Structures are given as structure tokens and as C-alpha cells.
Coordinates of C-alpha atoms in Angstrom, one line a residue:
Chain A
M1 CA 0.0 0.4 0.1
N2 CA 1.3 3.2 -0.5
D3 CA 2.6 5.8 1.9
H4 CA -0.2 8.1 1.5
N5 CA -2.9 5.5 1.4
L6 CA -1.2 4.0 4.9
A7 CA -1.4 7.6 6.4
L8 CA -4.8 8.2 5.5
V9 CA -5.5 4.3 6.5
A10 CA -3.4 5.0 10.6
Q11 CA -5.7 8.7 10.8
A12 CA -9.0 7.3 9.6
Q13 CA -7.9 4.8 12.3
K14 CA -8.4 7.2 15.0
G15 CA -11.6 8.7 13.6
E16 CA -10.2 11.2 11.9
I17 CA -13.4 11.4 9.4
L18 CA -11.6 13.8 6.1
A19 CA -8.6 11.2 6.0
F20 CA -11.9 8.8 5.4
R21 CA -13.2 10.3 3.2
Q22 CA -9.9 11.0 1.5
L23 CA -9.9 7.4 1.2
V24 CA -13.5 7.2 0.0
E25 CA -12.6 9.2 -2.6
G26 CA -9.5 7.9 -4.1
H27 CA -11.4 4.5 -4.3
Q28 CA -14.9 5.6 -4.8
Q29 CA -14.8 4.9 -8.9
K30 CA -13.2 1.6 -8.9
I31 CA -15.7 0.4 -5.9
Y32 CA -18.6 1.4 -7.4
A33 CA -17.6 -0.3 -11.1
L34 CA -17.3 -3.4 -9.3
A35 CA -20.0 -3.1 -7.9
F36 CA -21.9 -2.4 -10.9
D37 CA -19.9 -5.6 -13.2
L38 CA -21.6 -7.8 -9.5
T39 CA -24.9 -6.6 -9.6
G40 CA -25.7 -4.8 -13.2
N41 CA -27.8 -1.8 -12.1
H42 CA -26.6 2.0 -10.8
H43 CA -29.3 1.8 -7.8
D44 CA -27.7 -2.1 -7.1
A45 CA -24.2 -0.5 -7.6
E46 CA -25.0 2.9 -5.3
D47 CA -26.1 1.0 -2.6
L48 CA -23.1 -1.4 -2.5
S49 CA -20.5 0.5 -2.7
Q50 CA -22.0 2.7 0.3
E51 CA -22.6 -0.4 2.3
A52 CA -19.2 -1.6 1.0
F53 CA -18.0 2.2 2.6
I54 CA -20.1 1.7 5.8
K55 CA -18.4 -1.8 6.4
A56 CA -14.8 -0.3 6.1
F57 CA -15.3 2.8 7.9
N58 CA -16.8 0.2 10.8
G59 CA -14.2 -2.8 10.0
L60 CA -11.5 0.1 10.4
P61 CA -10.1 -0.2 13.9
H62 CA -9.3 -3.6 12.5
F63 CA -7.6 -3.8 9.4
E64 CA -4.2 -3.9 10.0
G65 CA -2.1 -2.0 7.6
T66 CA 0.2 -4.5 6.0
A67 CA -2.7 -5.4 3.7
N68 CA -3.5 -3.5 0.7
F69 CA -6.5 -0.7 1.3
G70 CA -8.4 -1.2 -1.4
S71 CA -8.1 -5.2 -2.6
W72 CA -9.6 -4.8 1.5
L73 CA -12.6 -2.8 -0.3
Y74 CA -12.6 -5.3 -2.8
R75 CA -13.5 -8.4 -0.9
I76 CA -15.9 -6.5 1.3
T77 CA -17.7 -5.4 -1.7
I78 CA -17.5 -8.9 -2.8
N79 CA -18.7 -10.4 0.5
Q80 CA -21.9 -7.8 0.8
H81 CA -22.8 -8.7 -2.8
I82 CA -22.7 -12.4 -2.0
D83 CA -25.1 -11.4 1.5
R84 CA -27.0 -9.5 -0.8
Q85 CA -28.0 -11.6 -3.2
R86 CA -28.5 -14.3 -0.4
K87 CA -31.4 -12.0 0.3
K88 CA -32.6 -10.6 -2.4
S89 CA -35.8 -11.9 -3.9
D90 CA -37.1 -11.8 -7.9
T91 CA -39.9 -9.0 -7.1
L92 CA -37.0 -6.9 -6.0
L93 CA -34.7 -7.6 -9.1
E94 CA -38.2 -6.1 -11.1
L95 CA -38.9 -3.3 -8.9
Q96 CA -34.7 -2.6 -9.9
E97 CA -34.7 -2.6 -13.1
D98 CA -37.9 0.4 -13.6
I99 CA -34.9 2.3 -10.8
D100 CA -32.2 1.8 -13.1
E101 CA -34.4 3.7 -16.2
Q102 CA -35.0 6.4 -14.3
S103 CA -31.7 6.7 -13.5
A104 CA -30.0 6.2 -16.6
S105 CA -30.2 9.7 -17.0
N106 CA -27.1 10.4 -15.1
I107 CA -24.8 8.2 -16.9
V108 CA -22.5 9.6 -20.0
G109 CA -22.1 7.8 -22.8
I110 CA -25.3 6.7 -24.0
K111 CA -26.5 9.2 -25.9
P112 CA -28.7 9.1 -28.8
N113 CA -26.1 10.2 -32.2
N114 CA -26.9 7.8 -34.5
P115 CA -30.0 5.4 -33.8
Q116 CA -29.7 2.8 -35.8
H117 CA -26.4 2.3 -34.2
D118 CA -27.1 3.5 -31.0
T119 CA -29.8 0.6 -31.0
E120 CA -27.4 -2.0 -31.9
M121 CA -25.8 -1.0 -29.3
N122 CA -27.9 -1.4 -27.0
Q123 CA -29.5 -4.6 -28.3
I124 CA -25.6 -6.3 -27.5
Q125 CA -25.5 -4.5 -24.3
Q126 CA -28.7 -6.8 -23.2
H127 CA -27.2 -9.7 -24.6
I128 CA -24.5 -9.2 -22.3
D129 CA -26.1 -8.7 -19.3
Q130 CA -28.8 -11.0 -19.7
A131 CA -25.5 -13.6 -19.9
L132 CA -24.0 -12.3 -17.1
D133 CA -27.2 -12.5 -15.3
K134 CA -27.6 -16.3 -15.4
L135 CA -23.8 -16.8 -14.1
S136 CA -24.0 -18.7 -10.8
D137 CA -22.7 -15.7 -7.8
R138 CA -19.7 -16.9 -7.4
Q139 CA -19.1 -17.0 -11.8
R140 CA -19.6 -13.8 -12.1
V141 CA -18.1 -12.8 -9.6
V142 CA -14.6 -14.4 -10.5
F143 CA -15.4 -13.2 -14.5
T144 CA -16.0 -10.2 -13.1
L145 CA -12.4 -9.7 -11.2
K146 CA -10.9 -11.2 -13.5
H147 CA -12.8 -10.2 -17.3
Y148 CA -13.5 -6.7 -16.4
H149 CA -10.9 -5.5 -13.4
H150 CA -7.7 -7.6 -14.8
H151 CA -7.6 -9.3 -11.8
T152 CA -4.4 -12.3 -11.9
L153 CA -5.8 -16.0 -11.2
N154 CA -3.6 -15.9 -8.1
E155 CA -5.6 -12.4 -7.1
I156 CA -8.6 -13.5 -7.5
A157 CA -7.3 -16.6 -5.2
Q158 CA -6.6 -14.4 -2.2
T159 CA -9.5 -12.2 -2.6
L160 CA -12.0 -14.8 -2.1
E161 CA -9.9 -17.1 0.0
I162 CA -10.1 -20.0 -2.2
A163 CA -8.2 -22.5 -4.2
T164 CA -6.3 -21.7 -7.9
G165 CA -7.4 -24.0 -9.2
T166 CA -10.8 -23.5 -8.1
V167 CA -11.0 -20.4 -9.3
K168 CA -9.9 -21.9 -12.9
S169 CA -13.2 -24.1 -13.1
L170 CA -15.4 -21.1 -12.0
L171 CA -13.9 -19.1 -14.7
F172 CA -14.3 -22.0 -17.0
R173 CA -18.0 -22.3 -16.0
A174 CA -18.7 -19.8 -16.3
I175 CA -17.2 -18.7 -20.1
Q176 CA -19.2 -22.0 -21.4
T177 CA -22.1 -20.6 -19.7
L178 CA -21.9 -16.8 -21.8
Q179 CA -21.2 -19.0 -24.7
T180 CA -24.3 -20.9 -24.8
E181 CA -26.1 -17.5 -24.1
L182 CA -24.0 -15.6 -26.6
A183 CA -24.6 -18.3 -29.2
F184 CA -27.3 -16.5 -30.5
H185 CA -25.9 -12.8 -31.0
R186 CA -22.4 -14.0 -31.7
S187 CA -23.3 -15.3 -35.5
D188 CA -25.1 -12.1 -35.5
S189 CA -22.0 -9.9 -34.7
D190 CA -19.4 -11.7 -36.7
E191 CA -21.5 -10.3 -39.9
E192 CA -21.3 -7.2 -38.4
C193 CA -17.5 -7.2 -38.3
A194 CA -17.3 -8.7 -41.9
Q195 CA -19.7 -5.5 -43.2
Chain B
M1 CA -9.5 -37.1 -25.3
N2 CA -7.6 -38.0 -22.2
A3 CA -4.6 -36.5 -23.4
C4 CA -6.9 -33.3 -24.0
Q5 CA -8.0 -32.6 -20.6
P6 CA -4.9 -31.1 -19.3
I7 CA -4.7 -28.6 -22.0
R8 CA -8.6 -27.8 -21.6
D9 CA -7.8 -27.4 -17.7
T10 CA -5.5 -24.3 -18.7
F11 CA -7.4 -23.3 -21.3
V12 CA -8.2 -20.0 -19.3
S13 CA -4.9 -19.6 -17.9
A14 CA -4.5 -19.5 -22.2
L15 CA -7.3 -16.9 -22.6
Y16 CA -5.6 -14.7 -20.3
N17 CA -2.3 -14.9 -21.1
E18 CA -0.9 -16.7 -17.4
L19 CA 0.2 -19.2 -19.5
S20 CA 4.3 -19.8 -18.8
T21 CA 6.7 -19.9 -21.9
E22 CA 7.1 -23.6 -21.9
E23 CA 3.0 -24.0 -21.3
R24 CA 2.5 -22.1 -24.1
D25 CA 4.3 -24.3 -26.7
Q26 CA 2.6 -27.0 -25.4
F27 CA -0.9 -25.7 -25.4
Q28 CA -0.1 -24.4 -29.2
A29 CA 1.5 -27.5 -30.3
H30 CA -1.2 -29.2 -28.6
L31 CA -3.8 -26.9 -30.7
A32 CA -2.5 -27.9 -33.9
A33 CA -2.7 -31.2 -33.8
C34 CA -6.0 -31.4 -32.3
D35 CA -9.5 -29.8 -34.7
A36 CA -11.8 -30.1 -31.2
C37 CA -10.1 -28.8 -28.9
K38 CA -8.4 -25.9 -30.9
K39 CA -12.8 -25.0 -32.2
E40 CA -13.7 -24.8 -28.4
Y41 CA -11.1 -22.8 -27.5
A42 CA -11.7 -20.4 -30.4
K43 CA -15.6 -20.5 -29.5
M44 CA -14.3 -19.5 -26.0
Q45 CA -12.5 -16.9 -27.6
A46 CA -15.2 -15.5 -29.2
T47 CA -17.1 -15.4 -26.7
L48 CA -14.7 -13.7 -24.4
A49 CA -14.5 -10.8 -27.5
T50 CA -18.5 -10.0 -27.4
M51 CA -17.6 -9.7 -24.1
D52 CA -15.5 -7.0 -24.2
Q53 CA -18.3 -5.2 -25.9
R54 CA -19.7 -4.2 -23.1
T55 CA -19.8 -0.4 -22.2
Q56 CA -18.8 0.2 -18.6
P57 CA -20.9 2.9 -17.4
Q58 CA -19.1 6.2 -16.0
Q59 CA -21.0 8.3 -13.8
D60 CA -20.6 12.0 -14.2
A61 CA -18.5 14.3 -12.0
A62 CA -21.4 15.7 -10.9
Y63 CA -22.4 12.0 -10.0
W64 CA -19.2 11.8 -7.5
D65 CA -19.6 15.9 -6.1
T66 CA -22.6 14.7 -4.1
Y67 CA -21.0 10.5 -3.6
W68 CA -19.7 11.2 0.1
G69 CA -22.9 13.9 0.3
K70 CA -24.6 10.8 0.3
L71 CA -22.6 8.7 2.0
T72 CA -22.3 10.7 5.3
P73 CA -26.0 10.5 7.2
K74 CA -25.7 6.7 6.4
L75 CA -21.9 7.0 8.3
E76 CA -23.0 9.7 10.8
A77 CA -25.9 6.7 11.6
Q78 CA -23.6 4.0 12.2
T79 CA -22.0 6.5 14.6
F80 CA -24.6 7.5 16.9
Q81 CA -25.7 3.4 16.7
K82 CA -22.3 2.6 18.3
S83 CA -21.9 3.2 22.3
P84 CA -20.0 6.0 24.3
Q85 CA -17.3 3.9 24.5
E86 CA -17.1 2.3 20.9
N87 CA -17.5 5.8 19.5
T88 CA -13.9 6.9 18.7
S89 CA -14.9 9.1 15.8
K90 CA -15.2 12.5 15.6
L91 CA -18.3 12.7 13.4
S92 CA -20.3 13.3 16.4
N93 CA -17.4 16.2 17.8
R94 CA -17.1 18.2 14.4
K95 CA -20.7 18.6 14.4
W96 CA -20.8 20.1 17.8
I97 CA -17.8 22.5 16.7
Y98 CA -19.8 23.5 13.9
Q99 CA -23.0 24.4 15.9
L100 CA -20.8 25.8 18.2
T101 CA -19.3 27.9 15.7
A102 CA -22.4 29.3 14.4
V103 CA -23.9 30.1 17.8
A104 CA -20.8 31.8 18.2
A105 CA -20.6 33.6 14.9
I106 CA -24.5 34.6 15.8
L107 CA -24.1 36.1 19.0
L108 CA -21.3 38.2 17.1
I109 CA -23.4 39.5 15.0
G110 CA -25.6 40.3 18.0
V111 CA -23.3 42.0 19.6
L112 CA -21.6 43.6 16.5
L113 CA -25.6 44.6 15.9
G114 CA -26.0 46.3 18.9
Y115 CA -22.9 48.2 19.1
Q116 CA -24.1 49.9 15.7
L117 CA -27.6 50.8 17.4
G118 CA -25.6 51.6 20.6
Q119 CA -23.0 54.0 18.7
K120 CA -24.2 57.9 18.5
P121 CA -25.1 59.0 15.4
S122 CA -22.6 60.8 12.7
T123 CA -22.5 64.2 13.5
Q124 CA -21.6 64.8 9.6
A125 CA -24.3 65.0 7.2
P126 CA -22.8 64.0 4.3
I127 CA -25.7 65.2 1.8
A128 CA -27.6 67.9 2.3
Q129 CA -31.2 66.9 0.3
N130 CA -30.9 64.1 2.4
K131 CA -33.5 64.7 6.2
A132 CA -31.6 61.9 7.4
P133 CA -28.5 60.1 5.6
S134 CA -27.3 58.9 9.2
E135 CA -29.6 57.1 8.6
I136 CA -30.0 55.2 6.0
Q137 CA -26.1 54.8 6.6
R138 CA -26.7 52.3 9.6
Y139 CA -29.3 51.1 7.9
L140 CA -27.1 49.9 4.2
S141 CA -24.3 49.1 8.0
R142 CA -26.8 47.2 9.1
S143 CA -27.8 44.8 6.6
E144 CA -23.9 44.8 5.4
V145 CA -23.5 43.0 8.9
V146 CA -26.5 40.7 8.8
L147 CA -25.6 39.5 5.8
L148 CA -22.3 39.2 5.9
G149 CA -22.8 36.5 9.0
L150 CA -25.4 34.3 6.5
V151 CA -22.7 34.7 3.2
N152 CA -20.3 33.1 5.6
L153 CA -21.9 30.5 7.5
D154 CA -21.8 26.7 5.6
A155 CA -24.9 25.7 6.0
S156 CA -23.9 21.8 5.3
H157 CA -22.1 22.3 8.8
F158 CA -25.4 22.5 10.5
D159 CA -27.9 20.4 11.4
P160 CA -30.7 22.7 9.9
A161 CA -33.1 21.8 12.8
E162 CA -30.7 23.1 15.8
M163 CA -29.6 26.6 13.9
D164 CA -31.3 29.2 16.1
L165 CA -31.5 31.9 13.4
Q166 CA -34.3 33.8 15.4
H167 CA -32.1 36.6 16.6
L168 CA -31.2 37.1 12.6
Q169 CA -34.6 36.8 11.9
N170 CA -35.4 39.8 14.2
V171 CA -33.2 41.8 13.5
S172 CA -33.7 40.8 8.9
R173 CA -37.8 41.5 9.6
Q174 CA -37.3 45.2 11.5
L175 CA -34.7 46.2 8.3
A176 CA -37.5 45.4 6.2
S177 CA -40.1 47.1 7.9
D178 CA -36.9 49.8 8.1
S179 CA -36.8 49.8 4.1
D180 CA -40.0 51.4 3.5
H181 CA -39.6 54.2 5.4
I182 CA -36.6 54.8 3.9
R183 CA -37.0 54.2 0.2
R184 CA -39.7 57.9 1.1
Q185 CA -36.8 59.7 2.5
L186 CA -35.2 59.5 -1.1
T187 CA -37.5 61.4 -3.4
D188 CA -34.5 62.9 -5.6
D189 CA -33.8 60.8 -9.1
K190 CA -30.2 61.2 -8.1
H191 CA -31.1 58.5 -5.8
Q192 CA -32.4 56.2 -7.7
E193 CA -29.4 53.4 -7.5
L194 CA -29.9 53.4 -3.9
Q195 CA -33.5 53.0 -4.2
R196 CA -33.2 50.1 -6.2
L197 CA -30.7 49.0 -3.6
I198 CA -33.3 49.6 -1.2
S199 CA -35.9 47.6 -2.9
D200 CA -33.4 44.1 -3.3
L201 CA -32.6 44.4 0.5
E202 CA -36.3 44.8 1.7
I203 CA -36.4 41.4 -0.9
I204 CA -33.2 39.5 1.2
M205 CA -34.2 41.2 4.5
L206 CA -37.5 39.3 3.9
Q207 CA -37.0 36.1 2.6
I208 CA -34.3 35.6 5.4
S209 CA -37.3 36.6 8.6
N210 CA -39.1 34.0 6.3
L211 CA -36.7 30.6 6.8
E212 CA -38.4 28.7 7.9
T213 CA -36.9 26.2 11.2
Q214 CA -37.5 22.7 8.8
Q215 CA -35.6 24.1 5.8
N216 CA -33.0 27.3 6.8
A217 CA -29.3 24.9 4.7
L218 CA -32.3 25.4 1.9
G219 CA -33.4 29.0 2.6
I220 CA -30.0 30.0 3.8
D221 CA -27.9 29.1 0.3
L222 CA -31.5 30.9 -1.5
V223 CA -30.0 34.1 0.7
K224 CA -26.4 33.8 -0.7
S225 CA -27.7 33.3 -4.3
S226 CA -30.0 36.3 -3.9
V227 CA -27.3 38.3 -2.1
D228 CA -24.4 37.2 -4.7
H229 CA -26.7 37.7 -7.9
K230 CA -27.8 40.9 -7.0
S231 CA -24.3 42.4 -6.0
I232 CA -25.5 43.4 -2.5
L233 CA -22.8 43.4 -0.6
L234 CA -20.7 45.4 -3.3
R235 CA -23.3 48.0 -3.9
I236 CA -23.6 48.8 -0.7
N237 CA -19.8 49.5 -0.5
L238 CA -20.0 51.5 -3.5
E239 CA -22.5 53.4 -2.2
E240 CA -20.6 54.3 1.5
M241 CA -17.9 55.0 -0.6
Q242 CA -19.9 57.5 -2.4
R243 CA -21.4 59.6 0.5
N244 CA -17.7 59.5 1.8
L245 CA -16.9 61.5 -1.3
T246 CA -19.7 63.9 -1.5
P247 CA -19.3 67.0 0.1
K248 CA -20.1 67.6 3.6
A249 CA -23.0 69.8 4.7
P250 CA -21.9 72.6 8.3
T251 CA -23.0 69.6 10.7
T252 CA -25.7 69.9 13.4
P253 CA -25.6 67.9 16.4
R254 CA -28.4 65.5 16.6
I255 CA -30.0 65.2 19.5

């Protein structure tokens, strides 16, 4: 952990809220991005990321400075996500889809310029999101950390406190599941690339 | 197929370039000789290429500016739920410090206003045509003190429910009431700018006197915005400077 983060953690552990604020502001985008990849929607991503910071705040007295603060936050976020998934019901999922549509307006990058292109891109995104939803929680966590957050297999194993072989198995099955789900879409996208 | 299993076990490592050089050589040699593994590997590569098309949504800067603000009440709720022995956070302490500072600021404003009111009227009558120029001067000075006290408050550090603005509102109410009387004294056309200033001050003083207890923070921000938008403080300063530069009429001691 770099010296600056080390100093901030030490101050935050003494109760300096401004130091904790700097830690939050230094990690909020990464933790939010992880939360979004895990949950698939803005509303849950915001909730999950903030819950992770609250857990980190409460757990500061027990955090040992030798560990990496960012990795620790990642682990908290993932565990919190797994806990939330256990409690979540299908009804809540439908409501969150509605909320997610309403909150999409503050997300940059989704602005219609080329309607046809955007429709196709939105379809691709939909297929991808639907495929990700088919993964089990652990598969999704492993795939997200590997493919979108570029952790090594060993790092993922350490974060999740599982064997590297288990990570590989989970990742292999995740990719096969995605492959099955995307089978229809993949033939369309190959034609697009050829044009 | 048994020869394929060890290679398939390394598919994931190969897909993400985590094979050693030796492992990579063995892997590629097997794919060159095994169509089934080659096809399977290609399918997985294509799947990952599709997943690469997923866009990561980016929140704009305005969202991140509010992120901590959304987190703070949740953190404070956590802090207040802890027992006094467990609560080592300075969140509560800082909150009391800010409130204490607010009370001190309001008391200071009260002292300054009292000082202003207790001051003997100036024996200088700068403008012969105005009946009570010192009254206008006092009105502007008192308004300036009220507004300076308000614009320097940081509403985000206060608990609106506990902020006591009653004294400030009483003074504002008085100033709003005085505005009309003072405006009537300014009959000369060359005092149009001063008339406009006093009209604007009257509106702002009414805004302050009407601040609701539950929405002080928002109300204060609105007042600050009005003061800023209409350049009130600058106009008061310019008016005072102009008065100081105007030739003074012979003084008559005011009883």
C-alpha cells in the first residue's frame, strides 16, 4: 500500500473523518465500477458500494496496515454482494430494473447520436447483461474480477480465499455459460464485423 | 480425449495469457494437432471478444461530487448507533464544533448590531438634501453585517433543525420594515440606484425573516444566491464609498 494511503488509513483509524473521506474519494469509482459489474444496475451498484464503505468504516479498527486497502475494500464489496444476493427476491429485481431506467440519465455515454447504431449497441449490451445474469454469484464474481478488473487468477484466489484451481474451474464454467447464452447473438455480431 | 483434458485445464490460463513460455509452447502444439480443442478454444475466445463489447457506464463528475454527501448520513447513523465507549469517531465532535461556531457567529453578529445601534449618530451630514442620511448609513451598515454573517455561514455543516436564526430574523424583520420608510426619504432622482438597492435589500431581509425552521439550509443557500446574483454587498460598499466622497454640509449636532 502506498505511503499516502497508509497515512490516511492510520488517521482514519484514529477517527479522522476527513482522512476516511479521502480514502473514499480515492476508491469510490473503482468500487462503484466493481459493484456495477456485480449487480448490473446503477441503483444496486450505488447501494452496494456505499454499504462496502460503511463496512470498511466500521471495520477500520481491525484493519491491519500490512494489507492493501483497495484489495480489502474489494473483498468487502464482494462479500457484501454475496450477502445481499442471498436476501434478494425476484420481486425486488423487477423494481430495480424500473429504477435503473430512471437513473440512466446521469450516466454519460448513453446519448443517441446514430439511432440505428445505438439500437444495435443497446441490443448487444442487453444480450451481454442477460448472459451475465445467467451466471451463478460466484461465477459472476470471478468472471468480473478477471475479465473486467484484470486481476490475476492468484489474486482472485486470495481475494475470495479459495484455491487457484477453484478459480479456474469457476471461470471455465462461467465462460461456457456465457458462450451458450450468447450463441445466437455471436453469429449476428460476426456478420457485423465482416461488413 | 484424455490427452486433451490437461490442455483444457489450461484454457482459462491461456485465454488470459497466464501460461509460462513452456506451457504456452505445449498448448499451441496441442491446438495445432487437435481440431476439437482448437475449435473449443476459438469459441471461448469469441465469447470473450463479445463480452469485451460491454461498455462500463461512467457517472459524470456531478454524481461523484454528491457521493460523499449521500454516504455521510449513513456513516453518522452508524456512529450514533455505537455505544459511547465504542464511538471513537470525531464525526459527532466535529458536528458540535460547527454548531458551536455557528452560535458564536450569531452572537458576534448580535454584538456588532448592538454596537451599531449603540453608536452615537454621526455628526456629519454628508448630503444636505436627505433628511436623515445617517439613518440610511446605519441601515446599510446593519444590512451589511447581517448579510456578511449569513453568506459566511456554511449551511452544510449545520444541523438545520438545531440552527437558531431567530435573532437574525428579528433584525431582518426590522430592516425590512425600515426599508419602506427610508425609501420614502429618497425623493431625488439621483438616488434611484440607492432606491433600487434598498428595494433589493427589503426582499432579501423578508426572505431571511421567513426562513422556515425545517429548511434553513436550503433557505440560506437561496438567500446567499440572491445576495450574490444581485451583487448586494458590492453595491452597499459602492454606496458607502460614494457617501464618503460627497461634500459634507455644515454639521448640526443630533440630539
